[in-house]
Short mmCIF file of C-alpha atoms and ligand atoms in Angstrom, two decimals:
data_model
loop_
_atom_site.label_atom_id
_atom_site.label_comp_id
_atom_site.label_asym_id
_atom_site.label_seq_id
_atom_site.Cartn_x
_atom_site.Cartn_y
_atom_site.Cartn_z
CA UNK A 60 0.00 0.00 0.00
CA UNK A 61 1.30 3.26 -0.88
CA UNK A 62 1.33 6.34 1.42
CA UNK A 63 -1.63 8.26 1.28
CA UNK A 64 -3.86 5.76 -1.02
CA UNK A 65 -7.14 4.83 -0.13
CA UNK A 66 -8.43 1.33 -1.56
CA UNK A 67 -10.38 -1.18 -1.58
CA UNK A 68 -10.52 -3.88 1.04
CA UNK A 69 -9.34 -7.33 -0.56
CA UNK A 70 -12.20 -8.71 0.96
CA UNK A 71 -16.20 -8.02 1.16
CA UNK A 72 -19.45 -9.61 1.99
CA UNK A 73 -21.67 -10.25 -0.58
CA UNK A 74 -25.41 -8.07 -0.52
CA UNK A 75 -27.11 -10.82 -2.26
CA UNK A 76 -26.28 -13.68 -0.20
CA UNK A 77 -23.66 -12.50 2.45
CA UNK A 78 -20.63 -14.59 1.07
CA UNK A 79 -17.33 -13.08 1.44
CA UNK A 80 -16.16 -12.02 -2.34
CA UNK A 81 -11.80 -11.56 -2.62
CA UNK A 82 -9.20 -13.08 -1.65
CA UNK A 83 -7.55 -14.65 0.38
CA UNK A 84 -11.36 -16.48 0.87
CA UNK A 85 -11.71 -20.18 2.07
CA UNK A 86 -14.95 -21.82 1.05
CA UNK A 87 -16.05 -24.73 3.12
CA UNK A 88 -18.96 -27.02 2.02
CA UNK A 89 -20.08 -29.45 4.20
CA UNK A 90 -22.61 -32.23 2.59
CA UNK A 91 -24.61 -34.68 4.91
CA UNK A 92 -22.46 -37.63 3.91
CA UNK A 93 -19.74 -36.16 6.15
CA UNK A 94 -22.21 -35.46 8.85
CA UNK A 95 -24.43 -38.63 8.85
CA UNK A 96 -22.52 -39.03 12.48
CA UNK A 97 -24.12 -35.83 14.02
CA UNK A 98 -27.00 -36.52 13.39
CA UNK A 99 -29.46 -38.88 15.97
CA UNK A 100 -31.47 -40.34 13.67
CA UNK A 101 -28.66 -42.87 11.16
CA UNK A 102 -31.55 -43.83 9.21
CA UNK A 103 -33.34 -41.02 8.93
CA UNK A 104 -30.36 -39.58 7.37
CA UNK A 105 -29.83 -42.92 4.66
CA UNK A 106 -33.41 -41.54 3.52
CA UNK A 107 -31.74 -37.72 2.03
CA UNK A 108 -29.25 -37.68 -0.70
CA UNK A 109 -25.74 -37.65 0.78
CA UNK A 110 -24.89 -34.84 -1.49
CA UNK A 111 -27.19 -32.81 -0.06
CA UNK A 112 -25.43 -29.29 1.50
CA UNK A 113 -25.87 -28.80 5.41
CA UNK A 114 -24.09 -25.80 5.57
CA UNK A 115 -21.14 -23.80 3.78
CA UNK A 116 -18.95 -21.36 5.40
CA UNK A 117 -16.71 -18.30 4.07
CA UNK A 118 -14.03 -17.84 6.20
CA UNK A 119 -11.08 -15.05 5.57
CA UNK A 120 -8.19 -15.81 6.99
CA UNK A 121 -6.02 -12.82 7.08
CA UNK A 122 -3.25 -13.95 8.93
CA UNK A 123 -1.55 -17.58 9.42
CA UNK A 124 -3.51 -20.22 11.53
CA UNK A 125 -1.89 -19.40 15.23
CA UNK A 126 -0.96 -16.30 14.83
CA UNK A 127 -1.58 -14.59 18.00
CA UNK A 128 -3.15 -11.08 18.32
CA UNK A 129 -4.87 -11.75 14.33
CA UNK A 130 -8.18 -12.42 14.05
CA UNK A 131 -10.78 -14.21 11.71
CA UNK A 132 -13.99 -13.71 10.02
CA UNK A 133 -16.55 -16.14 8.49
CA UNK A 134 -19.97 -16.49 6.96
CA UNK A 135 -22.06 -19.57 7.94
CA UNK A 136 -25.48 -20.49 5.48
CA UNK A 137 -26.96 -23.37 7.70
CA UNK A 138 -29.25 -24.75 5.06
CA UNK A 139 -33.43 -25.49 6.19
CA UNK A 140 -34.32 -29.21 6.68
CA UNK A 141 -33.86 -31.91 9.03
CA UNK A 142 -32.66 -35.36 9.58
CA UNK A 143 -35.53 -37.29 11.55
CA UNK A 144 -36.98 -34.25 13.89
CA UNK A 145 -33.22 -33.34 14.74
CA UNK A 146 -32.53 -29.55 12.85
CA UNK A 147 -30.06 -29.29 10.05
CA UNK A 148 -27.10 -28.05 12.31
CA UNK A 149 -23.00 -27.58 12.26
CA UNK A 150 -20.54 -29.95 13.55
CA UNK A 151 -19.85 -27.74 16.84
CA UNK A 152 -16.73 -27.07 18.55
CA UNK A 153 -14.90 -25.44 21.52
CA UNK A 154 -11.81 -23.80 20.45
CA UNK A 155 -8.37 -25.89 20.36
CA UNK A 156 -7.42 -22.83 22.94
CA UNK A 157 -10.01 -23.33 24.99
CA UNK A 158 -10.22 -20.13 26.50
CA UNK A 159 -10.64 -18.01 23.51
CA UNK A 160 -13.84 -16.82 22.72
CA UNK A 161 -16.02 -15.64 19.57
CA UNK A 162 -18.48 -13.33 18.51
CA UNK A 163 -21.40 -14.31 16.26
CA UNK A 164 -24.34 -12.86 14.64
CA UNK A 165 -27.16 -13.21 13.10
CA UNK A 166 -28.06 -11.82 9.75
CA UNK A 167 -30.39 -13.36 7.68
CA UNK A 168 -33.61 -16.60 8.91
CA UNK A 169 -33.91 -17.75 11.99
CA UNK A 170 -31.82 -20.73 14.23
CA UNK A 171 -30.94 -21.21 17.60
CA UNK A 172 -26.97 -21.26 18.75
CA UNK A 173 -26.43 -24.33 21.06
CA UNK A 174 -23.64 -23.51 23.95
CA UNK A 175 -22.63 -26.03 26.48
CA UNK A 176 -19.85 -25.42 29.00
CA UNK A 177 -17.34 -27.72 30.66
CA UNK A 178 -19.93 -29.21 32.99
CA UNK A 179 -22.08 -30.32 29.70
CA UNK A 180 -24.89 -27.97 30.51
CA UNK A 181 -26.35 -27.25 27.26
CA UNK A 182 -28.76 -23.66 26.37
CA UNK A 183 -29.72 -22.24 23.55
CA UNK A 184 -29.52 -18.35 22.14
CA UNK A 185 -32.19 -17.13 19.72
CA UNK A 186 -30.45 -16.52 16.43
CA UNK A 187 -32.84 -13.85 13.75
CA UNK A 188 -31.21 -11.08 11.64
CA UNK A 189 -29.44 -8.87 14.21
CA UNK A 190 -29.47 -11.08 16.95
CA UNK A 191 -25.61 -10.85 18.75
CA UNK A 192 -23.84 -14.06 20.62
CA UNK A 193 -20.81 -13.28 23.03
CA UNK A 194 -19.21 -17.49 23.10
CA UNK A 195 -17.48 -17.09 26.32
CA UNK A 196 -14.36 -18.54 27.26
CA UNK A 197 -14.63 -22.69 27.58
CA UNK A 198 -17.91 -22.70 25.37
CA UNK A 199 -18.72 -25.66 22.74
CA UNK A 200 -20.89 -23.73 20.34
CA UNK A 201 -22.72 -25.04 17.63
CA UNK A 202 -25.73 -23.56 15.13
CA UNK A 203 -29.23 -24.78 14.10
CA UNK A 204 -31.51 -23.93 11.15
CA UNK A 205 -35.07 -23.83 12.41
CA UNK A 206 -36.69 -21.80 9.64
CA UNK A 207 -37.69 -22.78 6.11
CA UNK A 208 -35.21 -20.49 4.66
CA UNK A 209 -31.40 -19.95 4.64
CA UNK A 210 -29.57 -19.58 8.43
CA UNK A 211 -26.78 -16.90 7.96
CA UNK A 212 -24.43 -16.10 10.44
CA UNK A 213 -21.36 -13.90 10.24
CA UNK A 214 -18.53 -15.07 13.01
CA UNK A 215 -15.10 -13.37 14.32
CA UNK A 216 -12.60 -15.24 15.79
CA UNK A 217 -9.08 -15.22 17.26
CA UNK A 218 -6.55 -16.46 14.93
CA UNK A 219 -5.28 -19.01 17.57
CA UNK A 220 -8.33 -20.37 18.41
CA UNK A 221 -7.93 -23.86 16.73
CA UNK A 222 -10.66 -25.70 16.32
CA UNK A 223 -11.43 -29.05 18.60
CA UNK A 224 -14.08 -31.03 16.92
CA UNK A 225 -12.85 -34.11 18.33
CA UNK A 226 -14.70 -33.54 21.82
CA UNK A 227 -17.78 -33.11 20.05
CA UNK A 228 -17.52 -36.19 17.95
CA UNK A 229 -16.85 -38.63 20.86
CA UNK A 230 -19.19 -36.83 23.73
CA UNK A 231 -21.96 -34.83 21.57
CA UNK A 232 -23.72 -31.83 23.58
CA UNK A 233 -25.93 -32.91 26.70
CA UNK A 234 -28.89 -31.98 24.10
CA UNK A 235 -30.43 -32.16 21.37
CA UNK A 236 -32.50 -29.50 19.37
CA UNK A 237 -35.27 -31.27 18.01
CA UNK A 238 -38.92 -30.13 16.65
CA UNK A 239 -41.97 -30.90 19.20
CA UNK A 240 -45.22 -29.53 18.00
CA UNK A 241 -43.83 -27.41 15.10
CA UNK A 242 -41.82 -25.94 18.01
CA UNK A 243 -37.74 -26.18 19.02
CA UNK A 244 -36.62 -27.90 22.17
CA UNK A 245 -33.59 -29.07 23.52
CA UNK A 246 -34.15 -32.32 25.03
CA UNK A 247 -31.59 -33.79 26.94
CA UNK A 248 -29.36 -36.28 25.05
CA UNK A 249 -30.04 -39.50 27.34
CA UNK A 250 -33.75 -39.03 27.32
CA UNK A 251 -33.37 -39.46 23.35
CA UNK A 252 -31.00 -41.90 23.20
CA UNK A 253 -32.15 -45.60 23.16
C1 LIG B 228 -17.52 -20.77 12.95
C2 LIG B 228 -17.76 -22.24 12.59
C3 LIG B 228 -18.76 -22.47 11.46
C4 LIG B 228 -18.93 -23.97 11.12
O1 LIG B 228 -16.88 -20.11 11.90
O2 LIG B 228 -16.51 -22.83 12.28
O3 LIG B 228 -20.02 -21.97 11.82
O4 LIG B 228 -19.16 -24.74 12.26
P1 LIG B 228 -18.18 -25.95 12.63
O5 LIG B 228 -16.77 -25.36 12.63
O6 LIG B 228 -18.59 -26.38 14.00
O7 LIG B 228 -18.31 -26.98 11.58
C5 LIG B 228 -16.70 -20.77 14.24
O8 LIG B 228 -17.25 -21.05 15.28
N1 LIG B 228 -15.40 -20.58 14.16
O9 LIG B 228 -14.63 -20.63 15.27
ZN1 LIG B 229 -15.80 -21.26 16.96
#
């Protein structure tokens, strides 16, 4: 950049659909064949096309993976639908450091953000366009469409967060957000498990 100059950002989010447009821009798509796991219901989820998109993110990465003091920025679509009564959701994570912490928000349909801290208690935030989500320190967090159209959330991030998906994968959240009478509800994971 030259003294003086004003430009352009490299980087911007889309009006039409909130994808980040530029580069440096890393585009995630992630199908329910590679989520069949998250899901309660394993048959329920044989019965849709495993090609089928959950969600996508846009994530820009301005700095190297680790670097401390940098931060990151991403735009989640969680996709309508659901496997058995179980909401079309993301994989979920707490941070690889643990103790750093994210902003999200919401910007376009309507979802619920699933937190759960170290104890496993598990709560839900209303997510709608506007809606604002301070993830603590030591908080698995983890979004769910429960709207007939697109879920869009924009995210920030600490460039040394890492992510830890592994938890997740072996010990799921405490609960599940699930439809009951047209309605979301968490339900406790060992009252729905057989
Ligand atoms: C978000 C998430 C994004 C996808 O950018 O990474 O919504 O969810 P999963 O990473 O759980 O698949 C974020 O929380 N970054 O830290
Ligand atoms: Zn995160």
């Amino acid at each position: 950049m030259n003294p003086l100059e004003i430009v352009k950002s490299p980087v911007e989010i889309d009006p039409d659909n909130f994808e980040l447009k530029g580069s440096p821009v890393v585009f995630l798509n992630r199908t329910l064949g590679e989520l069949a796991d998250i899901f309660l219901d394993k048959n329920g989820a044989t019965l849709i096309p495993s090609a089928t998109p959950v969600y996508t993110v846009h994530s820009w990465l301005p700095v190297r993976e680790w670097t401390p003091g940098g931060l990151f920025f991403g735009t989640s679509t969680i996709m309508p639908g659901k496997v058995g009564n179980e909401y079309f959701m993301t994989k979920g994570h707490f941070h690889e450091l643990a103790d750093r912490s994210e902003f999200y928000w919401g910007i376009q349909g309507k979802g619920v953000l699933i937190l759960m801290d170290r104890d496993r208690n598990t709560w839900g935030e209303e997510v709608y366009p506007g809606s604002l989500h301070y993830i603590g320190s030591e908080i698995a967090h983890r979004l769910a469409n429960t709207g007939d159209d697109n879920l869009v959330v924009g995210a920030c991030w600490p460039s040394d967060s890492g992510h830890n998906y592994e938890e997740i994968a072996i010990n799921g959240f405490s609960a599940r957000l699930v439809e009951i009478d047209g309605k979301p509800v968490l339900v406790p994971q060992k009252n729905i498990l057989n």
